[in-house]
Every structure is written in structure tokens, then in C-alpha cells.
mmCIF file of C-alpha atoms in Angstrom:
data_model
loop_
_atom_site.group_PDB
_atom_site.id
_atom_site.type_symbol
_atom_site.label_atom_id
_atom_site.label_comp_id
_atom_site.label_asym_id
_atom_site.label_seq_id
_atom_site.Cartn_x
_atom_site.Cartn_y
_atom_site.Cartn_z
ATOM 1 C CA MET A 1 62.374 -59.410 3.513
ATOM 2 C CA SER A 2 61.631 -59.181 7.114
ATOM 3 C CA LYS A 3 60.822 -56.564 9.134
ATOM 4 C CA ARG A 4 62.538 -55.641 12.898
ATOM 5 C CA SER A 5 60.073 -55.083 15.238
ATOM 6 C CA SER A 6 61.246 -51.897 17.217
ATOM 7 C CA ARG A 7 59.353 -52.528 20.153
ATOM 8 C CA ALA A 8 61.679 -52.896 23.325
ATOM 9 C CA PRO A 9 62.080 -56.361 24.784
ATOM 10 C CA THR A 10 59.496 -56.980 27.686
ATOM 11 C CA ASP A 11 60.515 -56.360 31.373
ATOM 12 C CA PRO A 12 59.341 -59.653 33.141
ATOM 13 C CA TYR A 13 59.479 -57.664 36.384
ATOM 14 C CA ARG A 14 56.907 -55.259 34.802
ATOM 15 C CA LYS A 15 55.148 -58.120 33.350
ATOM 16 C CA ALA A 16 54.711 -59.702 36.867
ATOM 17 C CA ARG A 17 53.969 -56.522 38.397
ATOM 18 C CA PHE A 18 50.881 -56.338 35.979
ATOM 19 C CA ARG A 19 49.683 -60.034 36.503
ATOM 20 C CA GLU A 20 49.654 -59.253 40.284
ATOM 21 C CA ILE A 21 47.763 -56.276 39.791
ATOM 22 C CA ALA A 22 45.278 -58.365 37.338
ATOM 23 C CA HIS A 23 45.085 -61.299 40.048
ATOM 24 C CA GLU A 24 43.960 -58.465 42.798
ATOM 25 C CA ILE A 25 41.650 -57.072 40.613
ATOM 26 C CA VAL A 26 40.000 -60.449 39.684
ATOM 27 C CA ALA A 27 39.845 -61.403 43.171
ATOM 28 C CA LYS A 28 38.146 -58.253 44.678
ATOM 29 C CA ASP A 29 35.752 -58.878 41.759
ATOM 30 C CA ARG A 30 34.864 -62.136 42.931
ATOM 31 C CA TYR A 31 34.857 -61.343 46.852
ATOM 32 C CA ASN A 32 32.405 -58.364 46.113
ATOM 33 C CA ARG A 33 30.180 -60.288 43.996
ATOM 34 C CA LYS A 34 30.130 -63.133 46.478
ATOM 35 C CA TYR A 35 29.175 -60.754 49.141
ATOM 36 C CA GLY A 36 26.865 -58.706 47.501
ATOM 37 C CA LEU A 37 29.179 -55.621 47.270
ATOM 38 C CA SER A 38 29.314 -53.202 44.906
ATOM 39 C CA VAL A 39 31.334 -53.880 41.761
ATOM 40 C CA ASP A 40 33.620 -51.524 39.874
ATOM 41 C CA THR A 41 35.855 -53.583 37.949
ATOM 42 C CA ALA A 42 35.764 -51.568 34.834
ATOM 43 C CA GLY A 43 37.282 -48.500 37.161
ATOM 44 C CA ALA A 44 40.022 -50.813 38.423
ATOM 45 C CA ILE A 45 40.938 -52.088 35.311
ATOM 46 C CA ALA A 46 40.871 -48.394 33.881
ATOM 47 C CA ASN A 47 42.761 -47.387 36.623
ATOM 48 C CA ALA A 48 45.726 -50.053 36.252
ATOM 49 C CA LEU A 49 45.738 -49.254 32.433
ATOM 50 C CA GLU A 50 46.061 -45.413 33.181
ATOM 51 C CA ARG A 51 49.091 -46.284 35.899
ATOM 52 C CA ALA A 52 50.561 -48.590 32.943
ATOM 53 C CA HIS A 53 50.257 -46.004 30.251
ATOM 54 C CA ARG A 54 51.919 -43.302 32.598
ATOM 55 C CA GLU A 55 54.663 -45.777 33.451
ATOM 56 C CA GLY A 56 55.270 -46.453 29.660
ATOM 57 C CA ILE A 57 55.400 -42.642 29.209
ATOM 58 C CA ARG A 58 57.820 -42.319 31.740
ATOM 59 C CA ASP A 59 60.009 -45.300 30.594
ATOM 60 C CA GLY A 60 59.903 -43.642 26.996
ATOM 61 C CA GLU A 61 61.277 -40.562 28.042
ATOM 62 C CA HIS A 62 63.838 -41.995 30.362
ATOM 63 C CA GLY A 63 64.520 -45.164 27.675
ATOM 64 C CA PRO A 64 63.434 -48.478 28.487
ATOM 65 C CA ALA A 65 64.424 -50.208 31.617
ATOM 66 C CA PRO A 66 67.221 -52.726 31.172
ATOM 67 C CA VAL A 67 65.984 -56.005 31.040
ATOM 68 C CA VAL A 68 68.043 -58.533 33.347
ATOM 69 C CA ALA A 69 67.720 -62.012 31.960
ATOM 70 C CA GLN A 70 66.578 -64.573 34.447
ATOM 71 C CA PRO A 71 69.330 -67.329 34.435
ATOM 72 C CA ASP A 72 68.082 -70.781 33.895
ATOM 73 C CA SER A 73 70.002 -72.183 37.196
ATOM 74 C CA GLY A 74 70.383 -70.549 40.488
ATOM 75 C CA PRO A 75 67.653 -69.396 42.537
ATOM 76 C CA MET A 76 64.329 -67.875 40.556
ATOM 77 C CA GLU A 77 62.805 -64.673 41.693
ATOM 78 C CA TRP A 78 59.654 -65.346 43.416
ATOM 79 C CA ALA A 79 57.641 -62.644 41.947
ATOM 80 C CA LEU A 80 58.371 -64.265 38.576
ATOM 81 C CA ILE A 81 56.420 -67.605 39.558
ATOM 82 C CA PRO A 82 52.843 -67.023 38.166
ATOM 83 C CA PRO A 83 50.313 -66.895 41.124
ATOM 84 C CA ARG A 84 48.441 -70.344 41.312
ATOM 85 C CA PRO A 85 51.724 -71.817 40.800
ATOM 86 C CA ARG A 86 53.163 -69.899 42.947
ATOM 87 C CA ASP A 87 50.759 -70.870 45.753
ATOM 88 C CA ALA A 88 51.074 -74.518 44.853
ATOM 89 C CA PHE A 89 54.945 -74.341 45.191
ATOM 90 C CA TRP A 90 54.662 -72.410 48.522
ATOM 91 C CA THR A 91 52.518 -75.391 49.738
ATOM 92 C CA ILE A 92 54.703 -78.141 48.399
ATOM 93 C CA CYS A 93 58.035 -76.477 49.565
ATOM 94 C CA LEU A 94 56.702 -75.684 53.208
ATOM 95 C CA PHE A 95 55.425 -79.486 53.748
ATOM 96 C CA THR A 96 58.433 -80.828 52.107
ATOM 97 C CA LEU A 97 61.621 -78.651 52.796
ATOM 98 C CA SER A 98 59.961 -76.755 55.830
ATOM 99 C CA ARG A 99 61.297 -73.477 56.866
ATOM 100 C CA GLY A 100 63.035 -72.194 60.077
ATOM 101 C CA ASP A 101 64.400 -74.387 62.383
ATOM 102 C CA ARG A 102 62.009 -77.161 61.543
ATOM 103 C CA PRO A 103 63.127 -80.455 59.949
ATOM 104 C CA ALA A 104 62.730 -80.993 56.164
ATOM 105 C CA SER A 105 59.976 -84.020 56.177
ATOM 106 C CA GLY A 106 60.442 -85.030 52.375
ATOM 107 C CA GLY A 107 57.841 -85.904 50.319
ATOM 108 C CA ARG A 108 56.645 -85.833 46.694
ATOM 109 C CA LEU A 109 53.841 -85.413 44.059
ATOM 110 C CA VAL A 110 52.295 -88.512 43.162
ATOM 111 C CA PRO A 111 49.592 -88.688 40.176
ATOM 112 C CA ALA A 112 46.155 -88.442 41.053
ATOM 113 C CA VAL A 113 42.414 -87.501 39.855
ATOM 114 C CA THR A 114 41.230 -84.188 40.879
ATOM 115 C CA GLU A 115 37.438 -83.634 42.091
ATOM 116 C CA ARG A 116 36.779 -82.275 38.540
ATOM 117 C CA GLY A 117 38.194 -85.460 36.912
ATOM 118 C CA THR A 118 41.264 -84.232 35.585
ATOM 119 C CA SER A 119 44.774 -85.447 36.087
ATOM 120 C CA GLY A 120 46.628 -83.601 38.674
ATOM 121 C CA TRP A 121 48.954 -84.390 41.633
ATOM 122 C CA MET A 122 48.745 -85.002 45.353
ATOM 123 C CA LEU A 123 51.264 -84.318 48.049
ATOM 124 C CA ASP A 124 52.658 -87.554 49.664
ATOM 125 C CA LEU A 125 54.424 -86.817 52.819
ATOM 126 C CA GLN A 126 56.163 -89.672 54.765
ATOM 127 C CA GLU A 127 54.062 -89.361 57.529
ATOM 128 C CA ARG A 128 50.576 -88.332 55.907
ATOM 129 C CA THR A 129 49.037 -87.209 52.590
ATOM 130 C CA TYR A 130 48.181 -83.497 52.052
ATOM 131 C CA GLU A 131 44.293 -83.488 51.507
ATOM 132 C CA LYS A 132 44.353 -80.731 48.696
ATOM 133 C CA LEU A 133 45.082 -81.727 44.913
ATOM 134 C CA PHE A 134 47.062 -79.803 42.594
ATOM 135 C CA GLY A 135 45.962 -79.909 39.161
ATOM 136 C CA ASP A 136 48.141 -80.646 36.200
ATOM 137 C CA ARG A 137 47.823 -77.078 34.874
ATOM 138 C CA THR A 138 49.073 -75.706 38.152
ATOM 139 C CA ILE A 139 52.107 -78.075 38.338
ATOM 140 C CA ALA A 140 53.152 -77.534 34.583
ATOM 141 C CA PRO A 141 54.790 -74.318 34.926
ATOM 142 C CA LEU A 142 56.727 -75.238 37.980
ATOM 143 C CA VAL A 143 58.145 -78.146 35.824
ATOM 144 C CA ARG A 144 58.852 -75.690 32.953
ATOM 145 C CA LEU A 145 60.529 -73.021 35.127
ATOM 146 C CA GLY A 146 62.708 -76.106 36.497
ATOM 147 C CA LEU A 147 61.214 -75.613 40.183
ATOM 148 C CA ILE A 148 59.820 -79.122 40.095
ATOM 149 C CA GLU A 149 61.116 -82.490 38.356
ATOM 150 C CA ALA A 150 60.876 -85.944 38.083
ATOM 151 C CA ALA A 151 62.016 -87.933 41.197
ATOM 152 C CA ALA A 152 65.308 -89.822 40.555
ATOM 153 C CA ASP A 153 64.279 -92.966 41.808
ATOM 154 C CA ASP A 154 60.467 -92.905 40.194
ATOM 155 C CA PRO A 155 59.998 -90.757 37.135
ATOM 156 C CA ALA A 156 56.281 -90.844 37.751
ATOM 157 C CA HIS A 157 56.540 -88.871 40.817
ATOM 158 C CA ARG A 158 57.671 -85.124 40.988
ATOM 159 C CA VAL A 159 60.004 -83.499 43.452
ATOM 160 C CA VAL A 160 61.216 -79.945 44.270
ATOM 161 C CA SER A 161 64.400 -79.641 42.279
ATOM 162 C CA LYS A 162 67.806 -78.111 43.202
ATOM 163 C CA ARG A 163 66.647 -74.885 41.606
ATOM 164 C CA GLY A 164 63.217 -75.063 43.596
ATOM 165 C CA GLU A 165 64.957 -75.870 47.028
ATOM 166 C CA GLU A 166 67.495 -72.403 45.930
ATOM 167 C CA THR A 167 64.302 -70.167 45.115
ATOM 168 C CA TRP A 168 62.572 -71.298 48.467
ATOM 169 C CA SER A 169 65.620 -70.883 50.531
ATOM 170 C CA GLN A 170 66.208 -67.424 49.104
ATOM 171 C CA PHE A 171 62.399 -66.640 49.366
ATOM 172 C CA VAL A 172 62.984 -67.506 53.423
ATOM 173 C CA ARG A 173 65.623 -65.790 53.629
ATOM 174 C CA ARG A 174 64.229 -62.514 52.462
ATOM 175 C CA GLY A 175 61.632 -63.035 55.092
ATOM 176 C CA GLY A 176 58.840 -64.467 53.098
ATOM 177 C CA GLN A 177 56.275 -66.064 55.098
ATOM 178 C CA TYR A 178 53.110 -66.384 52.870
ATOM 179 C CA PRO A 179 53.099 -67.072 48.721
ATOM 180 C CA ASP A 180 52.229 -63.480 47.870
ATOM 181 C CA ASP A 181 55.282 -62.248 50.036
ATOM 182 C CA LEU A 182 58.024 -60.568 48.277
ATOM 183 C CA THR A 183 55.867 -60.019 45.161
ATOM 184 C CA ASN A 184 55.746 -56.301 45.137
ATOM 185 C CA LEU A 185 58.765 -55.349 42.993
#
């Protein structure tokens, strides 16, 4: 006999919001420690948990927010891309697809070895190579989300997929300039 869980399905937008809050707390902690400023990470976490608790109580009174399933095709909501892969995706799209009235330069990710000796990817543009390498663990979520795919002419290389292009176009149309734009849901 199986028990059915009475928990409401997770809200991907709330989860993305919480991930952003956690990302901000960790970044602030690192910055403050680096520059010798006072650190109250436990307080920041407590405040975030308290806000989450209040939001949960409010949802309990009004019923859970409707969960809108993210389709497997079409553009993906920018905020639902995890932070580190989102930063990498932004860089890849900026250099390969461009934005505004600048022409797309094209390019692809080619296998490379990172400074740490792990497998990764290097952005190879037609006119030059982008000097920053991306770790495989940063690119893998983009592949899982369907934003990056194997190149048709060489499966060892990766390119921005049709869904990735649509996601980038939607991001640019909505006014996004930097990777963290449009993440405040």
C-alpha cells in the first residue's frame, strides 16, 4: 500500500526565487569575508527562512499558488535557469548570438581542460577564442534544459539550440542586459 503525499507540488518560480536569495547570501558572505567586513550569514539565513515561512503561511491561507508547468519546447523563463549556468549561457549567447542590431558572430563550445584539470568547454568564435573556460558541471544543466545541444556537423561540439535562441531572444526583448536581470519574480 502506498501513501500519497499531501504536500503541494513545488512552485518552480518560488524555488528559483529562493535559489537567488541563497546565492545573494553566499555572495555577500564571501565578499564581506574577503574584505574583512562583519559577517552575519546566520542572520541573513534566518531572515530568509522567516520570509519563506510567512510566504508559506500566506499560501496556506489562500491555497497553494497554481503551478504552471514549463513546456519542453519554446523559450524558457530566464529566472528558472540556475545562476552559474545562467551566467555561462548569457556569455555564450552574447558572443554567439549577439543582441540589438549587432550581427551574430556564431561560434561553438569545444571540449577543453580547465585550469583545475577537469573537463570543460571553451567558446570558439569564428574570429577568436573566448579566454574563459566553462566547467562541464556548468554546461551540463544547460544541455539538460535543452538550451545547448550537440552541433549537427560535429557532435563533439556544442551550440545554442533553437530553444536557447528563443530564450535569449525573449530575454533581450524584455530588456535584460546582464545575467541576473529578469530574475526577480
